mmCIF file of C-alpha atoms in Angstrom:
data_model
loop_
_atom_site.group_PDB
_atom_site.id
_atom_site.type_symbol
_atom_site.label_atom_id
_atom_site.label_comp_id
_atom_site.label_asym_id
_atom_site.label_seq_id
_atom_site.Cartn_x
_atom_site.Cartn_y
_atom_site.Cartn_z
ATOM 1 C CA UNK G 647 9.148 10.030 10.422
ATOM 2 C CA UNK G 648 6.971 8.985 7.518
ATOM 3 C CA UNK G 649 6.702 10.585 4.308
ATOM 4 C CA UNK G 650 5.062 9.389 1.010
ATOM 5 C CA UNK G 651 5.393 10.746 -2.536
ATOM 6 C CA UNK G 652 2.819 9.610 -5.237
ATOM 7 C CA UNK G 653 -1.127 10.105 -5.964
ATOM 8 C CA UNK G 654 -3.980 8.444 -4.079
ATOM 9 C CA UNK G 655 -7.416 9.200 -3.176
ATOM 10 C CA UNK G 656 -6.963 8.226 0.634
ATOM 11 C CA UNK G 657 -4.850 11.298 1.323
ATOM 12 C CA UNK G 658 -6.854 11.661 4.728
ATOM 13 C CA UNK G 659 -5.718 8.178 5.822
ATOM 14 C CA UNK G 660 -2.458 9.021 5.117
ATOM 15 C CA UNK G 661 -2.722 12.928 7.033
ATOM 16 C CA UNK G 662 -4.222 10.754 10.379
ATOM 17 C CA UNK G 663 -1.443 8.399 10.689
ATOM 18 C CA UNK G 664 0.719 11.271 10.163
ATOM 19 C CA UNK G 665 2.544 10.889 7.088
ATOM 20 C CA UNK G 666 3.434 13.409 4.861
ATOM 21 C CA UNK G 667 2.600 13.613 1.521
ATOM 22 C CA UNK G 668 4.755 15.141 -1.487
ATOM 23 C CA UNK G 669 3.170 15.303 -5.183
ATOM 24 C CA UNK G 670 5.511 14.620 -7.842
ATOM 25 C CA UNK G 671 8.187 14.751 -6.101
ATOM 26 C CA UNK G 672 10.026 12.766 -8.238
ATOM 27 C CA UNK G 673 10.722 15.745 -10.681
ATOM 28 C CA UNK G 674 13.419 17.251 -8.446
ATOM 29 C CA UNK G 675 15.998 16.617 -6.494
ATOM 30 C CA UNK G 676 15.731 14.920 -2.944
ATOM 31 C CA UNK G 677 18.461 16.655 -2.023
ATOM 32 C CA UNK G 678 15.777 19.730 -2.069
ATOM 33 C CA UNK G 679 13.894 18.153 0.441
ATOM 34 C CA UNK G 680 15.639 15.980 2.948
ATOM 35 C CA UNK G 681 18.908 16.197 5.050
ATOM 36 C CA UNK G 682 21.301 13.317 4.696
ATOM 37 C CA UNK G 683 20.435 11.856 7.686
ATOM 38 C CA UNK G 684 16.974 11.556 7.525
ATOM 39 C CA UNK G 685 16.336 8.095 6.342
ATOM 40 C CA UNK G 686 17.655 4.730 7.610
ATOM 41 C CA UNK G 687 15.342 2.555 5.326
ATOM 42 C CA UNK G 688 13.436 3.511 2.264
ATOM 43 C CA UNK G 689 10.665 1.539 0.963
ATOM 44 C CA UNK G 690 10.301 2.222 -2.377
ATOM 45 C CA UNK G 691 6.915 0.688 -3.009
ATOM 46 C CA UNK G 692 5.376 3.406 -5.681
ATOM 47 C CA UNK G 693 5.070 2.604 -9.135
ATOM 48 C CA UNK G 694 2.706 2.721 -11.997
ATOM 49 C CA UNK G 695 1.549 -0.668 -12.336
ATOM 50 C CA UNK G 696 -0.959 -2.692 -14.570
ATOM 51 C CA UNK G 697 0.062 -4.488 -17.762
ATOM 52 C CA UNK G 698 -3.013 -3.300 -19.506
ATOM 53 C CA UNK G 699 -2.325 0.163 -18.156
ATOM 54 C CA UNK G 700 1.417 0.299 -20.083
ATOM 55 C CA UNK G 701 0.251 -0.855 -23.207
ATOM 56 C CA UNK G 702 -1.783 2.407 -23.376
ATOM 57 C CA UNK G 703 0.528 4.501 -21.895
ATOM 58 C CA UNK G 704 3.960 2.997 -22.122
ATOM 59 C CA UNK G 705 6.405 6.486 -22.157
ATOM 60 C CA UNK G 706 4.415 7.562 -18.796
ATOM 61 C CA UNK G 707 5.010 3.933 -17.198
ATOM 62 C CA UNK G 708 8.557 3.905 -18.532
ATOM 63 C CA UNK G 709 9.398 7.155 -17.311
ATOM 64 C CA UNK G 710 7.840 6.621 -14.612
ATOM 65 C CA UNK G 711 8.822 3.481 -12.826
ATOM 66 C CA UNK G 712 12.689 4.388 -14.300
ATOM 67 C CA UNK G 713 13.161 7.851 -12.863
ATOM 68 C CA UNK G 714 11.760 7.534 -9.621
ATOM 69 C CA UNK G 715 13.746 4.787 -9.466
ATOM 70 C CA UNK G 716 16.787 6.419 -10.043
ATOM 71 C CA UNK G 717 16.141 9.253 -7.868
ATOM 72 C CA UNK G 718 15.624 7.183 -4.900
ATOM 73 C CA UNK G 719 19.352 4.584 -5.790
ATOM 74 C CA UNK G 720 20.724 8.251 -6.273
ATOM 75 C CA UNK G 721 19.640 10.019 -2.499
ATOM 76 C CA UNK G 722 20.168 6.341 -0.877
ATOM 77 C CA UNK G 723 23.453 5.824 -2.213
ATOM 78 C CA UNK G 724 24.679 9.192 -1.267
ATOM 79 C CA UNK G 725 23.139 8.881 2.177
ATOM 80 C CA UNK G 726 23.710 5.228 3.226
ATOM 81 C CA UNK G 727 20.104 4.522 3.392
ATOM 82 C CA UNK G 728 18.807 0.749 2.471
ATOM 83 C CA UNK G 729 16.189 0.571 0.146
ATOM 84 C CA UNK G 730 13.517 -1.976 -0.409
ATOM 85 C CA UNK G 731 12.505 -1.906 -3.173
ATOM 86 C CA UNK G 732 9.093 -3.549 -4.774
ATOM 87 C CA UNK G 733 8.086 -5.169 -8.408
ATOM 88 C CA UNK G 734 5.428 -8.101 -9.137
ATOM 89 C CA UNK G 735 6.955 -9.238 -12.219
ATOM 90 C CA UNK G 736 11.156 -10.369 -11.830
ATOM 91 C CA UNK G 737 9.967 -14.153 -13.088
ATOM 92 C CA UNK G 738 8.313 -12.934 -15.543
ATOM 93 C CA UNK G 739 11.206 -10.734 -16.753
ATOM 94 C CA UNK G 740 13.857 -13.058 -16.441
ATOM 95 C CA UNK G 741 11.913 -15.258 -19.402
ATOM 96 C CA UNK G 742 10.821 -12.130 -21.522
ATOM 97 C CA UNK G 743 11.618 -8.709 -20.068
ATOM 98 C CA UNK G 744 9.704 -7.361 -22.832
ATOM 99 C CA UNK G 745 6.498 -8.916 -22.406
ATOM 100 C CA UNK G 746 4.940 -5.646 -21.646
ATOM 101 C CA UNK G 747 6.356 -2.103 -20.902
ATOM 102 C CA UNK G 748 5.394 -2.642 -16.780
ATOM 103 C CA UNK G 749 7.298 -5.552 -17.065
ATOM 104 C CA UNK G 750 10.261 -4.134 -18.927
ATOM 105 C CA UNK G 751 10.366 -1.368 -16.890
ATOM 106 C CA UNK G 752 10.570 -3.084 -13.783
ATOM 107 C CA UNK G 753 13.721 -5.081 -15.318
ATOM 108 C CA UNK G 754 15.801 -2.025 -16.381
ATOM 109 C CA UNK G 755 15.275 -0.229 -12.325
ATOM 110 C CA UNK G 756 16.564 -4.066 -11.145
ATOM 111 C CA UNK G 757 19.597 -3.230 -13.755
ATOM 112 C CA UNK G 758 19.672 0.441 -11.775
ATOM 113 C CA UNK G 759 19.747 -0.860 -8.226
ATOM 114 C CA UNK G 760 22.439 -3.724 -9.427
ATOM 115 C CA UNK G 761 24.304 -0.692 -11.171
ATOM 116 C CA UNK G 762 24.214 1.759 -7.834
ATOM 117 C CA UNK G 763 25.399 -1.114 -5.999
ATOM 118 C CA UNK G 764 28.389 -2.218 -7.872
ATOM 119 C CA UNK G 765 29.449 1.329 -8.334
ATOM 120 C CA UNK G 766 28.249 3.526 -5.477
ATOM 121 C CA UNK G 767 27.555 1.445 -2.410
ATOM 122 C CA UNK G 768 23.826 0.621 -2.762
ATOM 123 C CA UNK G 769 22.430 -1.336 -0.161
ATOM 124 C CA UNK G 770 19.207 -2.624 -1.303
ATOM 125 C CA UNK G 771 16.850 -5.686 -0.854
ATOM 126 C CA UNK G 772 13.823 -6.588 -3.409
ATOM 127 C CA UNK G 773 10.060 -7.113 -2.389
ATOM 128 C CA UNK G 774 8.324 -9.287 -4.829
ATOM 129 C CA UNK G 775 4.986 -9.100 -4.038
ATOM 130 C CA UNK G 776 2.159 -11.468 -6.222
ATOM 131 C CA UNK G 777 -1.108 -10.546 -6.825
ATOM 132 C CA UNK G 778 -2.095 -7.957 -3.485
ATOM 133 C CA UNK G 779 -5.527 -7.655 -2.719
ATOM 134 C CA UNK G 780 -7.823 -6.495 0.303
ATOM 135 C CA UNK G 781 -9.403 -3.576 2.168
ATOM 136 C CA UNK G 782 -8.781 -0.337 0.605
ATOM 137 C CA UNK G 783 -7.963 -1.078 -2.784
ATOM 138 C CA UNK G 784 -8.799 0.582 -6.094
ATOM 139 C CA UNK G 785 -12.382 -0.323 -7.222
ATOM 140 C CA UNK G 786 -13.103 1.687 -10.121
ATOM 141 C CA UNK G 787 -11.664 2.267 -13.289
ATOM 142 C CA UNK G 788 -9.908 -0.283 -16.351
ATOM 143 C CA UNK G 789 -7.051 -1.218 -14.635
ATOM 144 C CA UNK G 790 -7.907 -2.344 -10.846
ATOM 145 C CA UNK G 791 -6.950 -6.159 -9.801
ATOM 146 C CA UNK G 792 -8.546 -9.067 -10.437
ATOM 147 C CA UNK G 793 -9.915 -10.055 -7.455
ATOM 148 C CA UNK G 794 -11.527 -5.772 -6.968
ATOM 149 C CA UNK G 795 -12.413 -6.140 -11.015
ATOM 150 C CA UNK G 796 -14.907 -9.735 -9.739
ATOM 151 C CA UNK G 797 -16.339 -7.819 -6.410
ATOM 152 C CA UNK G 798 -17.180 -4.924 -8.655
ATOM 153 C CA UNK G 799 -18.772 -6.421 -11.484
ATOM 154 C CA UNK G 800 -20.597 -8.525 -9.346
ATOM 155 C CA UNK G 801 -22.282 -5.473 -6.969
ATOM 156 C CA UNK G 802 -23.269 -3.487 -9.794
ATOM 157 C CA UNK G 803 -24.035 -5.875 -12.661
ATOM 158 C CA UNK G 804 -24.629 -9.108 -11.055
ATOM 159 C CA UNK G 805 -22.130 -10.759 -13.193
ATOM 160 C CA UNK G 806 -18.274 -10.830 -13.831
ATOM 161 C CA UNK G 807 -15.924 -10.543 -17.099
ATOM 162 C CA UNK G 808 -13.160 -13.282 -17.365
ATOM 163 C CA UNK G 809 -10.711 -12.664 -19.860
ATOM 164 C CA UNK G 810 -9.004 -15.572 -21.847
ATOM 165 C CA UNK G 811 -10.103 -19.173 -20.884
ATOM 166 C CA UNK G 812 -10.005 -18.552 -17.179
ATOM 167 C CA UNK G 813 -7.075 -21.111 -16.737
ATOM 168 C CA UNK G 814 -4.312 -18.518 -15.877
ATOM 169 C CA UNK G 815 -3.111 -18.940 -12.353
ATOM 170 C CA UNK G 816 -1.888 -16.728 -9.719
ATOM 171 C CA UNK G 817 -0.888 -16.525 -6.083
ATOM 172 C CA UNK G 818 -3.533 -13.838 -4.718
ATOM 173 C CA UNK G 819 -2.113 -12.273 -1.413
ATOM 174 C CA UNK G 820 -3.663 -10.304 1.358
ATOM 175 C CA UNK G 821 -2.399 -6.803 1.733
ATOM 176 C CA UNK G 822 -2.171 -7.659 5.395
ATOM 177 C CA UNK G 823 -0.019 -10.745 5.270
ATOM 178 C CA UNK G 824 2.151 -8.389 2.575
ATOM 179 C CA UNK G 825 2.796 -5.571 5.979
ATOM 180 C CA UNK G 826 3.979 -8.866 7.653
ATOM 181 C CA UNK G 827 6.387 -9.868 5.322
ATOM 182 C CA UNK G 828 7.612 -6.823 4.538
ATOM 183 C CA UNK G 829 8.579 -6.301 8.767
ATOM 184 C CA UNK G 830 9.812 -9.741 8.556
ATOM 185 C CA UNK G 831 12.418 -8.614 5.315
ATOM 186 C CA UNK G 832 13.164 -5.341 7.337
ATOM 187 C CA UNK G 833 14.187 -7.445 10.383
ATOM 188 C CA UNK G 834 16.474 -9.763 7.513
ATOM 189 C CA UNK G 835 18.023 -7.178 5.511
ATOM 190 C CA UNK G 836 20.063 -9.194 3.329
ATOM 191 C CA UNK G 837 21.306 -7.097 0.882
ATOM 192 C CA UNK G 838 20.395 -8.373 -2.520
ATOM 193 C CA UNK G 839 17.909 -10.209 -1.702
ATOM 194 C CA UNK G 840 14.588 -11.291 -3.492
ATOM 195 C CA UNK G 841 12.294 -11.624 -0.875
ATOM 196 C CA UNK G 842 9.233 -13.279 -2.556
ATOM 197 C CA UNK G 843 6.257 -12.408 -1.039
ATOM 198 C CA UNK G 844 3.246 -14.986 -2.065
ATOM 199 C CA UNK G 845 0.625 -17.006 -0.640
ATOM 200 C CA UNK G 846 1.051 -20.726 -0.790
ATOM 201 C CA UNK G 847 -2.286 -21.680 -2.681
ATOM 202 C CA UNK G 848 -2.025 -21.073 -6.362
ATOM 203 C CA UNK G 849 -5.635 -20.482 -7.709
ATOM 204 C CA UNK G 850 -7.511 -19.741 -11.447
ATOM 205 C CA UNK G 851 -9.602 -17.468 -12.349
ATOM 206 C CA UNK G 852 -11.831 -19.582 -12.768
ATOM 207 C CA UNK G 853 -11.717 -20.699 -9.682
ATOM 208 C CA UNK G 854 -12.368 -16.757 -7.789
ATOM 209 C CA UNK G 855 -14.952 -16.738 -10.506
ATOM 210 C CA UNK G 856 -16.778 -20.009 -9.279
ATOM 211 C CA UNK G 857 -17.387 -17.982 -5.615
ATOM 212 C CA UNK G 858 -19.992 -15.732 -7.268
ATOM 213 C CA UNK G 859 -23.612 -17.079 -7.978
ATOM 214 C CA UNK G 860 -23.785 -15.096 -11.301
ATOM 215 C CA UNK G 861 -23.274 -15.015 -15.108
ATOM 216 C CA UNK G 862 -19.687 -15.377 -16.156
ATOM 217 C CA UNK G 863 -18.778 -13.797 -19.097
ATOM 218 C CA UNK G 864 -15.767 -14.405 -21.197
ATOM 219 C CA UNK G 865 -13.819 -12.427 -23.029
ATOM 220 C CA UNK G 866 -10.318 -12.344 -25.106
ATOM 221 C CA UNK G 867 -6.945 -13.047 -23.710
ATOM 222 C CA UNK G 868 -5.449 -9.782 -22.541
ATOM 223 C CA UNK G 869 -2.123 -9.149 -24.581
ATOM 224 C CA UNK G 870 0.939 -9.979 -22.528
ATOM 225 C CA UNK G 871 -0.367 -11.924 -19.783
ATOM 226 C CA UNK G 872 1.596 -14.771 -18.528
ATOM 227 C CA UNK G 873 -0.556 -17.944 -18.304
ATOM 228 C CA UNK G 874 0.825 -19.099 -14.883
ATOM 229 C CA UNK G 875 3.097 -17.803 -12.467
ATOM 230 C CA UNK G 876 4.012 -19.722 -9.477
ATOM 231 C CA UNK G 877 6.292 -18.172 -6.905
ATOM 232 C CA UNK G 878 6.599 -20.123 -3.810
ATOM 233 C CA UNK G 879 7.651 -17.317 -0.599
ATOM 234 C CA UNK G 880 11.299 -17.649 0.511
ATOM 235 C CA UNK G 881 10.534 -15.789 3.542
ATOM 236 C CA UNK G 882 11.525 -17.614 6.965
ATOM 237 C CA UNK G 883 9.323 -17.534 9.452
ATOM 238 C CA UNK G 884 6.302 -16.170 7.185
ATOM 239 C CA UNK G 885 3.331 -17.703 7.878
ATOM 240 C CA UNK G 886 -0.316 -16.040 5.650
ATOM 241 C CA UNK G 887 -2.782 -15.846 7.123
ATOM 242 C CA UNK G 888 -5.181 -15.198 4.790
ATOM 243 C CA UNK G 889 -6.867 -16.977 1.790
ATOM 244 C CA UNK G 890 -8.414 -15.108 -1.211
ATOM 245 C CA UNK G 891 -11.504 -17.805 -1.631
ATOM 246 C CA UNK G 892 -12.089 -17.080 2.012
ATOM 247 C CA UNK G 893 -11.916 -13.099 1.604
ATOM 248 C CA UNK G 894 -14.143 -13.167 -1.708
ATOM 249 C CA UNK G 895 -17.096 -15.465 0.165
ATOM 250 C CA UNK G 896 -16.660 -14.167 3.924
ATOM 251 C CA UNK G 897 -14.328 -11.156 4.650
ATOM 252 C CA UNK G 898 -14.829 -8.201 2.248
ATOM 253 C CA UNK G 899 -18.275 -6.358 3.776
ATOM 254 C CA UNK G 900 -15.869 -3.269 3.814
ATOM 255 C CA UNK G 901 -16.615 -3.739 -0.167
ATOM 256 C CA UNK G 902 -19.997 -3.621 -0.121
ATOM 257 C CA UNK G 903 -20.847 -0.946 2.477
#
């Protein structure tokens, strides 16, 4: 079985491959809902992301990213479940946890998961994954990715906003090379484990923003960004096969149609 808690407009993808869907679910008790046996392995992939995003709502990211991830150390504990859990931003938090509210909220559910563990028997294994982009993602809106922000600007205005210099850095990853590692750390399950989940190239914006024939135009550093963060994968085996120059020039038609 397959269930998933959280808001999205692709509901109807979700209702075909037959998962079902709770709404807030977060605000009560599991126990309300499932039996004790009903989960071996919980992803717990749902958060509410975006530095930008927490900076203009930090109690709703805070509360947030912290309670649900509470709720699900709480049910897994109980029920010997093993829980993978997801952030984009340990590195980052290890130098200055309170860079942003994201940021520091994804450090105190780390402390939570360590705290379960040592305490209640909390098997759990960590999903870092960097910079996610590809089919399906959120287009619209202040707070979509980089790589959906460029595509966007550059269908309907026929130009593209860089913020700061252009010079920060990132590993962009493929959403579908992120479903492989994530099998691949299933198959592992090393409890306590970071499994960093990157692709190898580490690109600018400056250079995405090169791939488009248009008007660049820049704009002030965003507050809390981290200049450059490199985070080579650890995963055995795990082999991308996908390369974010390559999607923004060839393989994103699903974009524009």
């Amino acid at each position: 079985r397959r269930w998933y808690s959280g808001k999205f407009k692709g509901y109807q993808r979700f209702r075909e491959a037959a998962v079902r869907h709770f709404k807030n679910f977060m605000t009560f008790p599991f126990e309300e809902i499932f039996t004790p046996d009903d989960f071996d392995i919980i992803f717990h992939l749902a958060a509410t992301p975006r530095m930008g995003y927490s900076f203009k709502k930090p109690r709703q990211v805070l509360d947030n990213n912290i309670t649900s991830t509470i709720a699900v150390a709480d049910y897994a504990s109980k029920n010997n479940s093993w829980v993978y859990w997801s952030n984009s931003s340990m590195e980052t938090a290890i130098n200055d946890a309170k860079i942003n509210p994201y940021v520091h909220s994804k450090s105190i559910s780390k402390d939570i998961l360590e705290l379960y563990s040592k305490h209640f028997g909390l098997n759990y294994s960590i999903l870092s994954f960097h910079n996610v982009y590809g089919p399906g993602e959120k287009i619209d809106g202040s707070y979509t990715t980089c790589v959906a922000k460029m595509l966007d600007d550059y269908q309907k205005h026929n130009q593209i906003t860089v913020t700061g210099d252009g010079t920060q850095s990132r590993q962009f990853t493929h959403v579908h090379d992120v479903v492989d590692a994530t099998i691949l750390a299933m198959k592992d399950q090393n409890h306590g484990t970071d499994y960093v989940v990157s692709s190898p190239e580490l690109y600018s914006v400056n250079d995405l923003a090169e791939c488009f024939p248009c008007d660049k135009i820049y704009t002030d550093a965003r507050r809390g960004e981290v200049h450059t963060i490199p985070h080579p994968s650890n995963i055995l085996v795990f082999n991308p096969k996908h390369n974010v120059l390559d999607y923004i020039n060839n393989d994103n038609s699903w974009w524009f149609n």
